[in-house]
Amino acid sequence: MENCEIQSKPVKKNFDAIDGCKLIAALFVVGIHTTPLDSWSEAANFALFECLSRFAVPFFFASSAFFFFRGGVDGKKLWHYERRMAILYAIWFLVAFPVTFARKYWVLFTDYPLSVAIWRTVRGFLFASSFRGSWFLSGSMFCAAVIYFLSKKLTTKQIMRIAGVFYIFCVLCSTYGKLIYWVGLGAQYETFLFYFAHPYTSIITGLLYFAIGKYFAEHEQEVTQKDPKKYLLLSAISMAGAFLEMTVAQILGLVQSTDCCFMLIPNVYFLMTTALCSRIHLKHVKEIRASGVIVFFAHFSVLYAFQMIDKYCGIHFDTWTRYLLILLISFSFASFVLHMEDRKHWRWMHYLH
């Protein structure tokens, strides 16, 4: 039997605030990859999209885990979750394959020895990304399974401590990644990367946030009674703390990547608390939820198209205009999917979200 602090039968509640936060997070994810403010100020873009926006993917992990573990989990529920994630992975792999082949596999199999190219391809499927953004799906599958089985023997707090060790490693390779080379471990780290992947965008990245989501699932009743204004303020303060942490690390020349930092932990905790205890109602919440998923995965291909138009056609957009156009095209595609998926020969489209 699962070892959980609180087990309660789920009751029907309103989680529109979580869906709203996930949509906002998707907008920030697009911004992280498209650098909207670079044309005006690289410093402003770093502040908003390299620092303040980094809560997005951890929030996806925590909220996904909350709904997965809510009400308890058995093998059947785990199988259903893994199957759903695998289908989502497969269909977006196919949708994104032309772009993935052009930007990744063509270079990989023409510039590297065949054995290295094959291993890097396998490594991407196993530990990181086979197409852009897929590490979130493979990470979710991995984290759900690992935490489910650990829960049979350990409490959630014990799991959080273990997951915290892995997250510390991710942070040390990310915001403080240059330290690895400063202390003379660069060669060993490069060897590690050859066999695994960058830890901060790999299957282990979400372990702590999945454990946090499980904690919220087990303490749902008490969390929903908290004051949302208080936790919104705490979320803003912790977000400012994340900005300060990354900025200081950047000034000191320590930053390898801004994907992970220590202050993201309280930031996601407070933001999840705020969303769970908020009493907001959104219209068309199902469409909002689906659109966030579609935009998250679609924008990578749209961005690549703009890069190719710039490179081969000489048509250049400033970064803010490009960001808005990518959002417009991605949301238009999401609207098309939602419009078509109920039609007889297009029902497969619902697997896109």
GROMACS .gro file of C-alpha atoms in nm:
model
  353
    1MET     CA    1   0.000   0.000   0.000
    2GLU     CA    2   0.120   0.351  -0.084
    3ASN     CA    3   0.286   0.541   0.198
    4CYS     CA    4   0.122   0.883   0.203
    5GLU     CA    5   0.076   1.135   0.480
    6ILE     CA    6  -0.282   1.215   0.389
    7GLN     CA    7  -0.515   1.007   0.176
    8SER     CA    8  -0.847   1.158   0.087
    9LYS     CA    9  -1.107   1.087  -0.173
   10PRO     CA   10  -1.100   1.367  -0.430
   11VAL     CA   11  -1.399   1.593  -0.451
   12LYS     CA   12  -1.495   1.794  -0.754
   13LYS     CA   13  -1.329   2.132  -0.725
   14ASN     CA   14  -1.240   2.424  -0.941
   15PHE     CA   15  -0.880   2.427  -1.060
   16ASP     CA   16  -0.918   2.701  -1.318
   17ALA     CA   17  -0.636   2.898  -1.155
   18ILE     CA   18  -0.391   2.616  -1.230
   19ASP     CA   19  -0.501   2.605  -1.594
   20GLY     CA   20  -0.469   2.984  -1.615
   21CYS     CA   21  -0.118   2.970  -1.468
   22LYS     CA   22  -0.020   2.695  -1.711
   23LEU     CA   23  -0.133   2.905  -2.007
   24ILE     CA   24   0.067   3.203  -1.879
   25ALA     CA   25   0.362   2.969  -1.825
   26ALA     CA   26   0.333   2.853  -2.188
   27LEU     CA   27   0.359   3.217  -2.302
   28PHE     CA   28   0.675   3.253  -2.096
   29VAL     CA   29   0.820   2.930  -2.240
   30VAL     CA   30   0.773   3.071  -2.591
   31GLY     CA   31   0.949   3.385  -2.470
   32ILE     CA   32   1.241   3.187  -2.327
   33HIS     CA   33   1.310   3.036  -2.668
   34THR     CA   34   1.236   3.341  -2.886
   35THR     CA   35   1.412   3.613  -2.679
   36PRO     CA   36   1.143   3.879  -2.746
   37LEU     CA   37   1.322   4.175  -2.590
   38ASP     CA   38   1.667   4.120  -2.739
   39SER     CA   39   1.609   4.379  -3.013
   40TRP     CA   40   1.554   4.643  -2.745
   41SER     CA   41   1.760   4.530  -2.448
   42GLU     CA   42   1.945   4.206  -2.385
   43ALA     CA   43   1.952   4.290  -2.013
   44ALA     CA   44   1.571   4.326  -2.005
   45ASN     CA   45   1.530   3.998  -2.193
   46PHE     CA   46   1.763   3.824  -1.947
   47ALA     CA   47   1.566   3.960  -1.652
   48LEU     CA   48   1.219   3.871  -1.782
   49PHE     CA   49   1.270   3.560  -1.990
   50GLU     CA   50   1.592   3.406  -1.860
   51CYS     CA   51   1.517   3.464  -1.491
   52LEU     CA   52   1.156   3.551  -1.404
   53SER     CA   53   1.007   3.307  -1.657
   54ARG     CA   54   1.194   2.999  -1.538
   55PHE     CA   55   0.912   2.897  -1.303
   56ALA     CA   56   0.719   2.773  -1.609
   57VAL     CA   57   0.845   2.418  -1.665
   58PRO     CA   58   0.880   2.340  -1.291
   59PHE     CA   59   0.520   2.454  -1.250
   60PHE     CA   60   0.418   2.218  -1.531
   61PHE     CA   61   0.586   1.932  -1.345
   62ALA     CA   62   0.430   2.018  -1.008
   63SER     CA   63   0.077   2.069  -1.144
   64SER     CA   64   0.096   1.752  -1.353
   65ALA     CA   65   0.205   1.555  -1.046
   66PHE     CA   66  -0.074   1.712  -0.838
   67PHE     CA   67  -0.343   1.582  -1.071
   68PHE     CA   68  -0.167   1.248  -1.114
   69PHE     CA   69  -0.134   1.174  -0.742
   70ARG     CA   70  -0.461   1.336  -0.636
   71GLY     CA   71  -0.676   1.074  -0.463
   72GLY     CA   72  -0.400   0.814  -0.464
   73VAL     CA   73  -0.240   0.611  -0.742
   74ASP     CA   74  -0.243   0.244  -0.834
   75GLY     CA   75  -0.078   0.054  -1.116
   76LYS     CA   76  -0.374   0.109  -1.347
   77LYS     CA   77  -0.362   0.485  -1.305
   78LEU     CA   78   0.015   0.486  -1.357
   79TRP     CA   79  -0.025   0.284  -1.678
   80HIS     CA   80  -0.293   0.523  -1.804
   81TYR     CA   81  -0.068   0.823  -1.734
   82GLU     CA   82   0.238   0.666  -1.897
   83ARG     CA   83   0.032   0.566  -2.201
   84ARG     CA   84  -0.113   0.915  -2.238
   85MET     CA   85   0.233   1.076  -2.216
   86ALA     CA   86   0.376   0.821  -2.461
   87ILE     CA   87   0.103   0.898  -2.716
   88LEU     CA   88   0.159   1.271  -2.673
   89TYR     CA   89   0.532   1.213  -2.721
   90ALA     CA   90   0.481   0.999  -3.032
   91ILE     CA   91   0.241   1.232  -3.211
   92TRP     CA   92   0.449   1.544  -3.150
   93PHE     CA   93   0.762   1.354  -3.256
   94LEU     CA   94   0.588   1.288  -3.589
   95VAL     CA   95   0.454   1.642  -3.623
   96ALA     CA   96   0.793   1.795  -3.545
   97PHE     CA   97   1.001   1.537  -3.736
   98PRO     CA   98   1.064   1.743  -4.053
   99VAL     CA   99   1.202   2.027  -3.841
  100THR     CA  100   1.388   1.790  -3.608
  101PHE     CA  101   1.548   1.612  -3.904
  102ALA     CA  102   1.655   1.940  -4.063
  103ARG     CA  103   1.800   2.103  -3.752
  104LYS     CA  104   1.928   1.800  -3.564
  105TYR     CA  105   1.947   1.458  -3.731
  106TRP     CA  106   2.083   1.574  -4.067
  107VAL     CA  107   2.373   1.749  -3.894
  108LEU     CA  108   2.418   1.463  -3.649
  109PHE     CA  109   2.447   1.190  -3.913
  110THR     CA  110   2.659   1.391  -4.158
  111ASP     CA  111   2.906   1.557  -3.920
  112TYR     CA  112   2.966   1.275  -3.669
  113PRO     CA  113   3.078   0.912  -3.693
  114LEU     CA  114   2.783   0.675  -3.732
  115SER     CA  115   2.832   0.514  -3.390
  116VAL     CA  116   2.838   0.855  -3.217
  117ALA     CA  117   2.532   0.973  -3.410
  118ILE     CA  118   2.337   0.658  -3.318
  119TRP     CA  119   2.434   0.688  -2.952
  120ARG     CA  120   2.337   1.056  -2.935
  121THR     CA  121   2.001   0.970  -3.089
  122VAL     CA  122   1.942   0.688  -2.840
  123ARG     CA  123   2.064   0.909  -2.555
  124GLY     CA  124   1.814   1.176  -2.652
  125PHE     CA  125   1.525   0.930  -2.640
  126LEU     CA  126   1.637   0.779  -2.309
  127PHE     CA  127   1.755   1.074  -2.105
  128ALA     CA  128   1.670   1.407  -2.266
  129SER     CA  129   1.508   1.523  -2.591
  130SER     CA  130   1.456   1.359  -2.928
  131PHE     CA  131   1.274   1.673  -3.043
  132ARG     CA  132   1.261   2.016  -2.881
  133GLY     CA  133   1.052   2.018  -2.564
  134SER     CA  134   1.024   1.640  -2.546
  135TRP     CA  135   1.240   1.620  -2.234
  136PHE     CA  136   0.938   1.744  -2.037
  137LEU     CA  137   0.733   1.442  -2.153
  138SER     CA  138   1.008   1.184  -2.099
  139GLY     CA  139   1.084   1.349  -1.765
  140SER     CA  140   0.719   1.334  -1.659
  141MET     CA  141   0.700   0.963  -1.746
  142PHE     CA  142   1.021   0.891  -1.558
  143CYS     CA  143   0.931   1.098  -1.251
  144ALA     CA  144   0.578   0.958  -1.223
  145ALA     CA  145   0.705   0.600  -1.230
  146VAL     CA  146   0.999   0.657  -0.995
  147ILE     CA  147   0.798   0.844  -0.734
  148TYR     CA  148   0.510   0.596  -0.756
  149PHE     CA  149   0.741   0.306  -0.674
  150LEU     CA  150   0.935   0.499  -0.409
  151SER     CA  151   0.602   0.583  -0.243
  152LYS     CA  152   0.552   0.216  -0.163
  153LYS     CA  153   0.841   0.234   0.085
  154LEU     CA  154   0.900   0.601   0.163
  155THR     CA  155   0.701   0.900   0.277
  156THR     CA  156   0.662   1.198   0.047
  157LYS     CA  157   0.897   1.410   0.260
  158GLN     CA  158   1.164   1.140   0.237
  159ILE     CA  159   1.117   1.131  -0.140
  160MET     CA  160   1.150   1.510  -0.152
  161ARG     CA  161   1.483   1.490   0.028
  162ILE     CA  162   1.616   1.232  -0.218
  163ALA     CA  163   1.481   1.428  -0.516
  164GLY     CA  164   1.637   1.741  -0.367
  165VAL     CA  165   1.984   1.588  -0.400
  166PHE     CA  166   1.927   1.535  -0.772
  167TYR     CA  167   1.797   1.888  -0.808
  168ILE     CA  168   2.103   2.032  -0.633
  169PHE     CA  169   2.311   1.854  -0.897
  170CYS     CA  170   2.093   2.010  -1.171
  171VAL     CA  171   2.137   2.358  -1.022
  172LEU     CA  172   2.514   2.316  -0.986
  173CYS     CA  173   2.530   2.221  -1.355
  174SER     CA  174   2.300   2.507  -1.457
  175THR     CA  175   2.314   2.843  -1.278
  176TYR     CA  176   2.653   2.753  -1.128
  177GLY     CA  177   2.771   2.535  -1.418
  178LYS     CA  178   3.095   2.720  -1.488
  179LEU     CA  179   3.218   2.622  -1.141
  180ILE     CA  180   3.258   2.267  -1.267
  181TYR     CA  181   3.527   2.387  -1.508
  182TRP     CA  182   3.680   2.628  -1.257
  183VAL     CA  183   3.750   2.347  -1.011
  184GLY     CA  184   3.908   2.133  -1.281
  185LEU     CA  185   3.626   1.881  -1.337
  186GLY     CA  186   3.545   1.992  -1.691
  187ALA     CA  187   3.683   1.682  -1.862
  188GLN     CA  188   3.493   1.449  -1.629
  189TYR     CA  189   3.174   1.648  -1.681
  190GLU     CA  190   3.210   1.635  -2.060
  191THR     CA  191   3.247   1.257  -2.036
  192PHE     CA  192   2.934   1.244  -1.823
  193LEU     CA  193   2.747   1.452  -2.083
  194PHE     CA  194   2.846   1.213  -2.359
  195TYR     CA  195   2.681   0.922  -2.179
  196PHE     CA  196   2.388   1.108  -2.019
  197ALA     CA  197   2.269   1.462  -2.100
  198HIS     CA  198   2.266   1.809  -1.952
  199PRO     CA  199   2.107   1.736  -1.611
  200TYR     CA  200   1.902   2.057  -1.610
  201THR     CA  201   1.704   1.946  -1.919
  202SER     CA  202   1.689   1.574  -1.856
  203ILE     CA  203   1.461   1.313  -1.706
  204ILE     CA  204   1.587   1.387  -1.352
  205THR     CA  205   1.511   1.760  -1.358
  206GLY     CA  206   1.148   1.727  -1.255
  207LEU     CA  207   1.189   1.478  -0.969
  208LEU     CA  208   1.173   1.738  -0.693
  209TYR     CA  209   0.882   1.924  -0.851
  210PHE     CA  210   0.692   1.601  -0.904
  211ALA     CA  211   0.744   1.522  -0.535
  212ILE     CA  212   0.618   1.871  -0.448
  213GLY     CA  213   0.310   1.810  -0.662
  214LYS     CA  214   0.250   1.484  -0.476
  215TYR     CA  215   0.279   1.670  -0.146
  216PHE     CA  216   0.008   1.913  -0.260
  217ALA     CA  217  -0.216   1.624  -0.367
  218GLU     CA  218  -0.190   1.475  -0.019
  219HIS     CA  219  -0.248   1.808   0.158
  220GLU     CA  220  -0.509   1.949  -0.077
  221GLN     CA  221  -0.771   2.015   0.190
  222GLU     CA  222  -0.549   2.229   0.410
  223VAL     CA  223  -0.378   2.408   0.121
  224THR     CA  224  -0.706   2.521  -0.034
  225GLN     CA  225  -0.795   2.700   0.290
  226LYS     CA  226  -0.493   2.930   0.281
  227ASP     CA  227  -0.496   3.300   0.194
  228PRO     CA  228  -0.420   3.339  -0.181
  229LYS     CA  229  -0.309   3.703  -0.146
  230LYS     CA  230  -0.043   3.609   0.107
  231TYR     CA  231   0.097   3.332  -0.110
  232LEU     CA  232   0.081   3.542  -0.424
  233LEU     CA  233   0.301   3.796  -0.246
  234LEU     CA  234   0.537   3.520  -0.133
  235SER     CA  235   0.546   3.390  -0.489
  236ALA     CA  236   0.641   3.736  -0.619
  237ILE     CA  237   0.913   3.770  -0.351
  238SER     CA  238   1.058   3.427  -0.432
  239MET     CA  239   1.047   3.510  -0.804
  240ALA     CA  240   1.246   3.823  -0.729
  241GLY     CA  241   1.483   3.601  -0.531
  242ALA     CA  242   1.530   3.377  -0.836
  243PHE     CA  243   1.607   3.685  -1.044
  244LEU     CA  244   1.862   3.800  -0.787
  245GLU     CA  245   2.025   3.457  -0.764
  246MET     CA  246   2.063   3.424  -1.140
  247THR     CA  247   2.176   3.784  -1.185
  248VAL     CA  248   2.450   3.754  -0.923
  249ALA     CA  249   2.562   3.423  -1.076
  250GLN     CA  250   2.567   3.588  -1.419
  251ILE     CA  251   2.776   3.880  -1.292
  252LEU     CA  252   3.020   3.637  -1.133
  253GLY     CA  253   3.046   3.443  -1.459
  254LEU     CA  254   2.904   3.122  -1.314
  255VAL     CA  255   2.601   3.066  -1.537
  256GLN     CA  256   2.600   2.774  -1.778
  257SER     CA  257   2.222   2.780  -1.820
  258THR     CA  258   1.933   2.947  -1.638
  259ASP     CA  259   1.704   2.641  -1.643
  260CYS     CA  260   1.748   2.559  -1.273
  261CYS     CA  261   1.818   2.764  -0.962
  262PHE     CA  262   1.753   2.719  -0.591
  263MET     CA  263   1.496   2.998  -0.558
  264LEU     CA  264   1.269   2.828  -0.810
  265ILE     CA  265   1.178   2.576  -0.538
  266PRO     CA  266   0.996   2.821  -0.307
  267ASN     CA  267   0.869   3.009  -0.613
  268VAL     CA  268   0.687   2.701  -0.748
  269TYR     CA  269   0.569   2.600  -0.399
  270PHE     CA  270   0.413   2.941  -0.334
  271LEU     CA  271   0.268   2.965  -0.685
  272MET     CA  272   0.107   2.622  -0.657
  273THR     CA  273  -0.037   2.721  -0.319
  274THR     CA  274  -0.174   3.043  -0.467
  275ALA     CA  275  -0.336   2.858  -0.757
  276LEU     CA  276  -0.491   2.591  -0.533
  277CYS     CA  277  -0.645   2.834  -0.286
  278SER     CA  278  -0.765   3.084  -0.547
  279ARG     CA  279  -1.134   3.094  -0.635
  280ILE     CA  280  -1.137   3.210  -0.992
  281HIS     CA  281  -1.355   3.086  -1.275
  282LEU     CA  282  -1.242   3.091  -1.635
  283LYS     CA  283  -1.460   3.052  -1.940
  284HIS     CA  284  -1.363   2.784  -2.192
  285VAL     CA  285  -1.120   2.629  -1.946
  286LYS     CA  286  -1.087   2.307  -2.148
  287GLU     CA  287  -0.985   2.507  -2.453
  288ILE     CA  288  -0.737   2.705  -2.242
  289ARG     CA  289  -0.586   2.384  -2.109
  290ALA     CA  290  -0.554   2.229  -2.455
  291SER     CA  291  -0.417   2.547  -2.613
  292GLY     CA  292  -0.138   2.571  -2.357
  293VAL     CA  293  -0.015   2.221  -2.446
  294ILE     CA  294  -0.036   2.276  -2.822
  295VAL     CA  295   0.139   2.615  -2.809
  296PHE     CA  296   0.414   2.468  -2.589
  297PHE     CA  297   0.510   2.212  -2.854
  298ALA     CA  298   0.410   2.393  -3.174
  299HIS     CA  299   0.612   2.709  -3.121
  300PHE     CA  300   0.945   2.528  -3.168
  301SER     CA  301   0.861   2.445  -3.531
  302VAL     CA  302   0.723   2.792  -3.596
  303LEU     CA  303   1.040   2.948  -3.455
  304TYR     CA  304   1.253   2.730  -3.682
  305ALA     CA  305   1.047   2.844  -3.982
  306PHE     CA  306   1.118   3.209  -3.896
  307GLN     CA  307   1.488   3.132  -3.859
  308MET     CA  308   1.495   2.972  -4.205
  309ILE     CA  309   1.303   3.264  -4.358
  310ASP     CA  310   1.560   3.499  -4.209
  311LYS     CA  311   1.855   3.287  -4.323
  312TYR     CA  312   1.749   3.200  -4.677
  313CYS     CA  313   1.502   3.473  -4.773
  314GLY     CA  314   1.662   3.766  -4.594
  315ILE     CA  315   1.330   3.858  -4.433
  316HIS     CA  316   1.413   3.975  -4.082
  317PHE     CA  317   1.177   4.054  -3.795
  318ASP     CA  318   1.271   4.224  -3.473
  319THR     CA  319   1.252   3.981  -3.184
  320TRP     CA  320   0.934   4.127  -3.029
  321THR     CA  321   0.743   4.111  -3.360
  322ARG     CA  322   0.870   3.760  -3.416
  323TYR     CA  323   0.750   3.658  -3.068
  324LEU     CA  324   0.400   3.796  -3.133
  325LEU     CA  325   0.381   3.630  -3.475
  326ILE     CA  326   0.492   3.296  -3.333
  327LEU     CA  327   0.225   3.322  -3.065
  328LEU     CA  328  -0.036   3.415  -3.325
  329ILE     CA  329   0.052   3.121  -3.550
  330SER     CA  330   0.078   2.875  -3.259
  331PHE     CA  331  -0.257   2.978  -3.111
  332SER     CA  332  -0.414   2.970  -3.457
  333PHE     CA  333  -0.291   2.613  -3.496
  334ALA     CA  334  -0.433   2.530  -3.153
  335SER     CA  335  -0.768   2.679  -3.255
  336PHE     CA  336  -0.761   2.476  -3.577
  337VAL     CA  337  -0.692   2.155  -3.382
  338LEU     CA  338  -0.976   2.220  -3.138
  339HIS     CA  339  -1.212   2.301  -3.425
  340MET     CA  340  -1.125   1.991  -3.628
  341GLU     CA  341  -1.078   1.722  -3.363
  342ASP     CA  342  -1.448   1.642  -3.329
  343ARG     CA  343  -1.485   1.570  -3.700
  344LYS     CA  344  -1.496   1.212  -3.815
  345HIS     CA  345  -1.160   1.182  -3.988
  346TRP     CA  346  -0.976   1.427  -3.764
  347ARG     CA  347  -1.040   1.283  -3.420
  348TRP     CA  348  -0.676   1.178  -3.393
  349MET     CA  349  -0.598   1.545  -3.336
  350HIS     CA  350  -0.713   1.530  -2.976
  351TYR     CA  351  -0.392   1.337  -2.907
  352LEU     CA  352  -0.204   1.664  -2.969
  353HIS     CA  353  -0.308   1.777  -2.620
   0.00000   0.00000   0.00000
